[in-house]
Short mmCIF file of C-alpha atoms and ligand atoms in Angstrom, two decimals:
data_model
loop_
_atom_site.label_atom_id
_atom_site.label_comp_id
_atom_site.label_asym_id
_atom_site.label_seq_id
_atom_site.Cartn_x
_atom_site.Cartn_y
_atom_site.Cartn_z
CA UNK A 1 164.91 -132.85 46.47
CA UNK A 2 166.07 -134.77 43.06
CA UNK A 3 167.65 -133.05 40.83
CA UNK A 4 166.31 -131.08 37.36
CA UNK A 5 166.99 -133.33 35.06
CA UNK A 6 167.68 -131.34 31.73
CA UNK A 7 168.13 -134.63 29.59
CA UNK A 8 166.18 -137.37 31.34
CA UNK A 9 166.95 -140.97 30.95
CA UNK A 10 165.19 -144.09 29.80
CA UNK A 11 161.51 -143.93 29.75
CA UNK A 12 161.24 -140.74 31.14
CA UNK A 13 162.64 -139.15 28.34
CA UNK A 14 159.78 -139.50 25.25
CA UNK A 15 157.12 -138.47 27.80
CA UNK A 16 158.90 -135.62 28.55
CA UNK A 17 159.94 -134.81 24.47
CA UNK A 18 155.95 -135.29 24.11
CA UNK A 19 154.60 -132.50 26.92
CA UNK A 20 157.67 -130.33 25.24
CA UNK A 21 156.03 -130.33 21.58
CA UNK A 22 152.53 -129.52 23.22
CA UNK A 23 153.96 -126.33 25.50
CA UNK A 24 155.84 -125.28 22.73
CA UNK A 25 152.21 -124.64 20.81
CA UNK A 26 150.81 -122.28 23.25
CA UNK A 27 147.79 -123.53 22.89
CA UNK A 28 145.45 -122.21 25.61
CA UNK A 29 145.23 -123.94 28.95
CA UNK A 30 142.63 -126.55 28.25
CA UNK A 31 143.77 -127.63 24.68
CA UNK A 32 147.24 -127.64 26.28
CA UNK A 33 145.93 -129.79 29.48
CA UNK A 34 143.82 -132.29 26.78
CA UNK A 35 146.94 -132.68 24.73
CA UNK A 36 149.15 -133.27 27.59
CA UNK A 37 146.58 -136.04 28.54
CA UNK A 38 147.23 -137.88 24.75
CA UNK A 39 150.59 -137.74 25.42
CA UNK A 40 150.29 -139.50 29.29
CA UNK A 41 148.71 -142.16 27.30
CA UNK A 42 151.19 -142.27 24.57
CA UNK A 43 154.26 -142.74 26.42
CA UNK A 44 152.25 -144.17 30.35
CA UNK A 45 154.65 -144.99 32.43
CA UNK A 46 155.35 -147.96 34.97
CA UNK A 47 155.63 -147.95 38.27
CA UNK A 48 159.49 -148.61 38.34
CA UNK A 49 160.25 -144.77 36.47
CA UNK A 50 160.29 -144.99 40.86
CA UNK A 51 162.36 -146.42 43.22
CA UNK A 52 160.99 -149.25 45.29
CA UNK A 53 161.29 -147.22 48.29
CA UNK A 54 160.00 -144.44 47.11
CA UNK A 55 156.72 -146.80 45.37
CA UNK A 56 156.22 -147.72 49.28
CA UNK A 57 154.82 -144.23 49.93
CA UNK A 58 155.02 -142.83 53.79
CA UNK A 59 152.23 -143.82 56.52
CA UNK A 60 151.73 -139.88 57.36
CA UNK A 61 150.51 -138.71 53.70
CA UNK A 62 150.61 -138.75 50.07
CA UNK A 63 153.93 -138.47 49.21
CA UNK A 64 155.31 -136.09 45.50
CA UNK A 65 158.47 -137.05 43.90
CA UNK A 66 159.52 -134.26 41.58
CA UNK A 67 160.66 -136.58 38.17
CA UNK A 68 161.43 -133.50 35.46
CA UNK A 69 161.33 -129.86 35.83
CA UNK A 70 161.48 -127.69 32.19
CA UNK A 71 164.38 -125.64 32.76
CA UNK A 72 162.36 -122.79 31.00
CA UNK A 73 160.25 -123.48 33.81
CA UNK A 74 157.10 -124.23 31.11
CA UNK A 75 156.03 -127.14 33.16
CA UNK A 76 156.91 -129.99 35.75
CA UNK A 77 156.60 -133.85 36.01
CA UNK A 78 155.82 -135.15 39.19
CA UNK A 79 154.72 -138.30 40.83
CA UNK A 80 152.26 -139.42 43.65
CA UNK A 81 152.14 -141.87 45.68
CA UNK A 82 149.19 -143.14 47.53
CA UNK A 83 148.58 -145.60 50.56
CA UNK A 84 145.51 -147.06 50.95
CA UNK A 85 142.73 -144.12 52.17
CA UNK A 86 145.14 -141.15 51.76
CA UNK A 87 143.85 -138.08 49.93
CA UNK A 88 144.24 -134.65 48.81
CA UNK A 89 141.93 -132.03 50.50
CA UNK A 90 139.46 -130.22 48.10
CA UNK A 91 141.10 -127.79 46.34
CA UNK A 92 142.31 -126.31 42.73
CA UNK A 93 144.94 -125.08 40.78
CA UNK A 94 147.13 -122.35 39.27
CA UNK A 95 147.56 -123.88 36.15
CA UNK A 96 146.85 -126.45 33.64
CA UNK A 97 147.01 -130.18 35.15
CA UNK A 98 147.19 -133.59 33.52
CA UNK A 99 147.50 -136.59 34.78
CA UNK A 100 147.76 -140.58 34.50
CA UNK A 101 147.11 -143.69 36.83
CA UNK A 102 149.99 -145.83 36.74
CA UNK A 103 149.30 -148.08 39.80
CA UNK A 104 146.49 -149.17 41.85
CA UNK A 105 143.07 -147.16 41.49
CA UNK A 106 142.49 -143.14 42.45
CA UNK A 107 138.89 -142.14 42.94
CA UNK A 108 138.09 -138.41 42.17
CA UNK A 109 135.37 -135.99 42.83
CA UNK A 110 134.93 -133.21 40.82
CA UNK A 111 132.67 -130.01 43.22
CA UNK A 112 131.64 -126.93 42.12
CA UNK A 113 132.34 -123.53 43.11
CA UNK A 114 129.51 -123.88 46.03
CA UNK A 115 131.08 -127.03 46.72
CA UNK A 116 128.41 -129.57 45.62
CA UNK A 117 129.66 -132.48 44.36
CA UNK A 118 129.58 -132.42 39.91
CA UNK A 119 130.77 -135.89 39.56
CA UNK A 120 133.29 -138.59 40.48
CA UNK A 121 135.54 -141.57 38.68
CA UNK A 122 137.43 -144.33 39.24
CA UNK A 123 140.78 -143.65 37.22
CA UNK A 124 142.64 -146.67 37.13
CA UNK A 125 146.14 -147.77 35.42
CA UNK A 126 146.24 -146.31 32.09
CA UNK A 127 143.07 -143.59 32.46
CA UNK A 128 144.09 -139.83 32.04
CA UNK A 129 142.72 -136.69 32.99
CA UNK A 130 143.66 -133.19 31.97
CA UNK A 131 141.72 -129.93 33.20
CA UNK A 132 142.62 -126.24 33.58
CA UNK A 133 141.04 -123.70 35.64
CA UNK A 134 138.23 -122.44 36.37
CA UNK A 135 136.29 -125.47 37.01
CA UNK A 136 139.14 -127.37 38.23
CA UNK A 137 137.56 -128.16 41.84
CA UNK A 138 138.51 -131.64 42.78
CA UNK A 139 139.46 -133.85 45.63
CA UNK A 140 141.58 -137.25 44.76
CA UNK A 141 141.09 -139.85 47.29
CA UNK A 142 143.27 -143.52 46.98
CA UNK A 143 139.32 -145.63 48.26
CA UNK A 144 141.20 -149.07 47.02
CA UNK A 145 143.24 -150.85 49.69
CA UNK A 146 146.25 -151.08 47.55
CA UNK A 147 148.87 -148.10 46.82
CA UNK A 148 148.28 -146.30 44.15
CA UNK A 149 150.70 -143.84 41.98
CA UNK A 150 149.94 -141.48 39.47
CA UNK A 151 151.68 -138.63 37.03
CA UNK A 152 150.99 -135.44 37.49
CA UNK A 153 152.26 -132.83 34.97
CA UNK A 154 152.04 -129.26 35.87
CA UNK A 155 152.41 -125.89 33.43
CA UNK A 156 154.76 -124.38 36.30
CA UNK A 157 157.91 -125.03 37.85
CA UNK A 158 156.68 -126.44 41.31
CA UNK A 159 159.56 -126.74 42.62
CA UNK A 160 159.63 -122.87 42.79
CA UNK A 161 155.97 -121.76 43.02
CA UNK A 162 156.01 -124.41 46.39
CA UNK A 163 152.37 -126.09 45.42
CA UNK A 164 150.37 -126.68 42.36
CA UNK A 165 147.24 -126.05 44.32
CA UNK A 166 145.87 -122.52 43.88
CA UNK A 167 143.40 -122.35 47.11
CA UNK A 168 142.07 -125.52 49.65
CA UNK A 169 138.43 -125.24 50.17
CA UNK A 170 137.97 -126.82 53.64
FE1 LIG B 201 144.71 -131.49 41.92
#
């Protein structure tokens, strides 16, 4: 697993100043979520913040490369990587969520609690999303037949609480 980085480098670092100033608010969840979103847009990164093996993603699944974790434990940076048809199974989460396309296109469907289908988008490069449960039902599916990536920030220290996802609804 990489590393917490306490002081990241290069163009992770302003992001990760940004989602700092919003936490330290304590806003509520959704304000917090919404805000983290402004600053995914502010400071979006590019695909290279990766490795180009690790921006080839795996053949088995969506693959999660852990970027920043707060040491306070406040929140995590994380990014996904997406070939062609992968996706996540329905589910939600334990906390507040935001994140940004940085590559390729992600197609997400937003269900509610019976599991009907709300509403779905194409996100692509530069589109953000931030949400915070309840309501948070959603499946994110790469439809495009190119890899995708995206950043996801979490209010949590996933490395420690395992998965951001709260319950799978299959
Ligand atoms: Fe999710």
């Amino acid at each position: 697993m990489p590393a917490t980085q306490i002081r990241p480098a290069g163009q992770l670092a302003p992001l990760v100043a940004g989602i700092r100033s919003v936490v330290e608010r304590h806003a509520d969840w959704t304000e917090t979520a919404l805000l983290v979103a402004d600053e995914l847009r502010r400071n979006l990164l590019t695909p290279d913040v990766l490795t180009p093996e690790q921006r080839l993603g795996s053949p088995d699944d969506y693959t999660g490369h852990t970027l920043h974790v707060e040491p306070d434990g406040s929140f995590s940076v994380v990014a996904l990587v997406w070939r062609p048809g992968q996706l996540t199974r329905i589910h939600d989460h334990i906390t507040w969520c935001a994140f940004a396309v940085i590559q390729g296109v992600e197609h997400e469907e937003l269900y509610s609690a019976e599991l009907e289908l709300l509403g779905e988008s194409d996100n692509h490069v530069g589109d953000v999303s931030g949400f915070a449960p309840p309501g948070d039902i959603h499946r994110v599916h790469n439809t495009a037949d190119t890899t995708a990536i995206s950043i996801h920030v979490y209010g949590t220290d996933v490395t420690r609480v395992g998965s951001s996802a709260r319950r799978y609804y299959d």
